Protein backbone atom coordinates (compact mmCIF):
# COMPACT_ATOMS: atom_id res chain seq x y z
CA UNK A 1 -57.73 -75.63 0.63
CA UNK A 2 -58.56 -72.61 2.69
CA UNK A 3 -60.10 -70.74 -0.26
CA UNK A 4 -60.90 -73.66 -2.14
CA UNK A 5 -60.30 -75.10 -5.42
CA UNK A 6 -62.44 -72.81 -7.27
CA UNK A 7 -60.28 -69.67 -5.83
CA UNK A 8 -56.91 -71.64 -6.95
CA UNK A 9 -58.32 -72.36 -10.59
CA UNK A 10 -59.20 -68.71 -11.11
CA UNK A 11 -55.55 -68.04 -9.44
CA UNK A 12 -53.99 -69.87 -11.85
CA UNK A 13 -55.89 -68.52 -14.94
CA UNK A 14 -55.26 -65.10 -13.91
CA UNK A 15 -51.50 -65.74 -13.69
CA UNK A 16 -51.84 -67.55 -16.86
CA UNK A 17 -53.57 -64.70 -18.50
CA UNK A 18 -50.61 -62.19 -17.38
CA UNK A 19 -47.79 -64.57 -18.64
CA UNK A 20 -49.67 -64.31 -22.28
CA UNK A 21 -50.07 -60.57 -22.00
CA UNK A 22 -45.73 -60.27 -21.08
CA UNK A 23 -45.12 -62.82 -24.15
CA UNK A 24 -47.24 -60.56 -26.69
CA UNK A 25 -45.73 -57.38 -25.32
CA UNK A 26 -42.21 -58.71 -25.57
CA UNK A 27 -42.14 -61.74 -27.88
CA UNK A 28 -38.89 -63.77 -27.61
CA UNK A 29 -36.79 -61.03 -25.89
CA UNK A 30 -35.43 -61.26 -22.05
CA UNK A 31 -36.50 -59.41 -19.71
CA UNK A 32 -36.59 -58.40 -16.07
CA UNK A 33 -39.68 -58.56 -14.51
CA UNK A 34 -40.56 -56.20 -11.81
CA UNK A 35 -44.01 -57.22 -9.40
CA UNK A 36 -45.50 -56.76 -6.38
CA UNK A 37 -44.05 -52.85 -5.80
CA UNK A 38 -46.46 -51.46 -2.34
CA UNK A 39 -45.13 -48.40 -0.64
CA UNK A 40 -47.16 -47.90 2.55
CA UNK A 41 -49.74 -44.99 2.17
CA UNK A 42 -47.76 -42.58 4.68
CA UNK A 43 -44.51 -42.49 2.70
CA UNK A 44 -45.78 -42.67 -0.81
CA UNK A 45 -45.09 -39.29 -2.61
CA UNK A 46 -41.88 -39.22 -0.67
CA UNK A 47 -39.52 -40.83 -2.79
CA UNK A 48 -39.31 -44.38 -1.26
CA UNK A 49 -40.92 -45.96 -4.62
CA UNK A 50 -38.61 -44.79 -6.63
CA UNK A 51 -35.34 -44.77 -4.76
CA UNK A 52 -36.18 -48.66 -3.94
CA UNK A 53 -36.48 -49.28 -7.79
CA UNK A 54 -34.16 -47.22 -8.72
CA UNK A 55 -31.38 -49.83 -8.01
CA UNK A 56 -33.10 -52.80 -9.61
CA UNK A 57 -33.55 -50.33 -13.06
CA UNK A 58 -29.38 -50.06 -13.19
CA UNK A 59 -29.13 -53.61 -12.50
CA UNK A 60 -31.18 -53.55 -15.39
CA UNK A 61 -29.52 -51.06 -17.68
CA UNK A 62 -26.19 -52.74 -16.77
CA UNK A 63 -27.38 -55.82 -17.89
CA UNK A 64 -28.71 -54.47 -21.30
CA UNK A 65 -32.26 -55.61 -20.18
CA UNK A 66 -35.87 -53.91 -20.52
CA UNK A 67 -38.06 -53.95 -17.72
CA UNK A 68 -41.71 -54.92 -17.76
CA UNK A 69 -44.05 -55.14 -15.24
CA UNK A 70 -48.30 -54.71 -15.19
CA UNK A 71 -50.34 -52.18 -13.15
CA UNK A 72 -54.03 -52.05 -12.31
CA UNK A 73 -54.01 -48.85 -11.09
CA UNK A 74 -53.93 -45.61 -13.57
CA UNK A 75 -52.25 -43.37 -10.87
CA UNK A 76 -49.35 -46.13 -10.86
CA UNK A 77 -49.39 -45.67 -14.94
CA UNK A 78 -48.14 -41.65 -13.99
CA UNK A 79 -45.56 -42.80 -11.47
CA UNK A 80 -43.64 -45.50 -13.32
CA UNK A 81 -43.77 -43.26 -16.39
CA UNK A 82 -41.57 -40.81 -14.48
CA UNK A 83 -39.25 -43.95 -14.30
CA UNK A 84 -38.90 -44.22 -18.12
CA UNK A 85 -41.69 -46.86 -18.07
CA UNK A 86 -43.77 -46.92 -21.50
CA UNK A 87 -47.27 -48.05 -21.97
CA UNK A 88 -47.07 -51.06 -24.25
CA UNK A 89 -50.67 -52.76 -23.59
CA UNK A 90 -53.76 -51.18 -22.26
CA UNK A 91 -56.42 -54.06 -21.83
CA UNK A 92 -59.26 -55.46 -19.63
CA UNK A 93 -58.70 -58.80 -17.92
CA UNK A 94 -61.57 -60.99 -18.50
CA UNK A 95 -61.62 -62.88 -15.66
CA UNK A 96 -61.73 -59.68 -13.12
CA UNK A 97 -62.98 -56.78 -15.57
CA UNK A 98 -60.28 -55.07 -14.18
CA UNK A 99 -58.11 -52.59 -16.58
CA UNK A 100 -54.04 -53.45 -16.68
CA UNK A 101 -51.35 -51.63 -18.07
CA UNK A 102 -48.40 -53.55 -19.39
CA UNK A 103 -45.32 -51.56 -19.04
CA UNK A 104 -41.97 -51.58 -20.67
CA UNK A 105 -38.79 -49.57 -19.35
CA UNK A 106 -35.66 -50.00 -22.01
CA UNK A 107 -32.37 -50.13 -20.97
CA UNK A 108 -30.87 -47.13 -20.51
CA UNK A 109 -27.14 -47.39 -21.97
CA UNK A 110 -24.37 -44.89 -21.34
C-alpha cells in the first residue's frame, strides 16, 4: 500500500463509524444516500449545487424515499437546509475530532 495499512484501517473505521451513525438516524427504513457533493469554488453560490441535486431529490420523492447524507462542514448544514434537508444528528467523530451533521430530506409527495 501507498499509504499503508495503518491509513486503510483508520479508512475503514471511519466508514464503519458513518454506516452506524445512517443506521441510528434511520433505523430499518430505505433510503437514498447522497455523498461526495463538491461544486468548484468559482461557481458555488451560483446555483450549480442545487440544480445538480435537484434531479436526484425527485428521483427521490418519486420513489417515496428520504434522503440522507453527512456533512463536516456547518456552511454545508445552511445550504442543504434550503433543500428541505433536516438536521437529524449533530456529533463528533472520534477518530478525526471532526464535527458531522447527519441529514435527512423526506420525500416530498404531491
Amino acid at each position: 500500500f501507498i499509504y499503508g495499512f495503518g491509513a486503510v484501517q483508520r479508512l475503514l473505521q471511519t466508514k464503519s463509524w458513518f454506516e452506524v451513525k445512517q443506521e441510528e438516524v434511520l433505523g430499518s427504513r430505505q433510503a437514498i444516500a447522497l455523498e461526495r457533493m463538491v461544486v468548484l469554488p468559482a461557481y458555488q453560490g451560483k446555483g450549480v449545487g442545487s440544480r445538480a441535486l435537484s434531479k436526484a431529490l425527485k428521483e427521490a420523492d418519486a420513489l417515496r424515499l428520504p434522503c440522507v447524507l453527512a456533512t463536516q462542514e456547518e456552511r454545508n448544514v445552511v445550504f442543504y437546509g434550503r433543500l428541505g434537508f433536516k438536521v437529524v444528528d449533530e456529533s463528533v467523530c472520534d477518530l478525526g475530532g471532526y464535527t458531522n451533521w447527519m441529514m435527512v430530506r423526506e420525500p416530498v409527495i404531491k
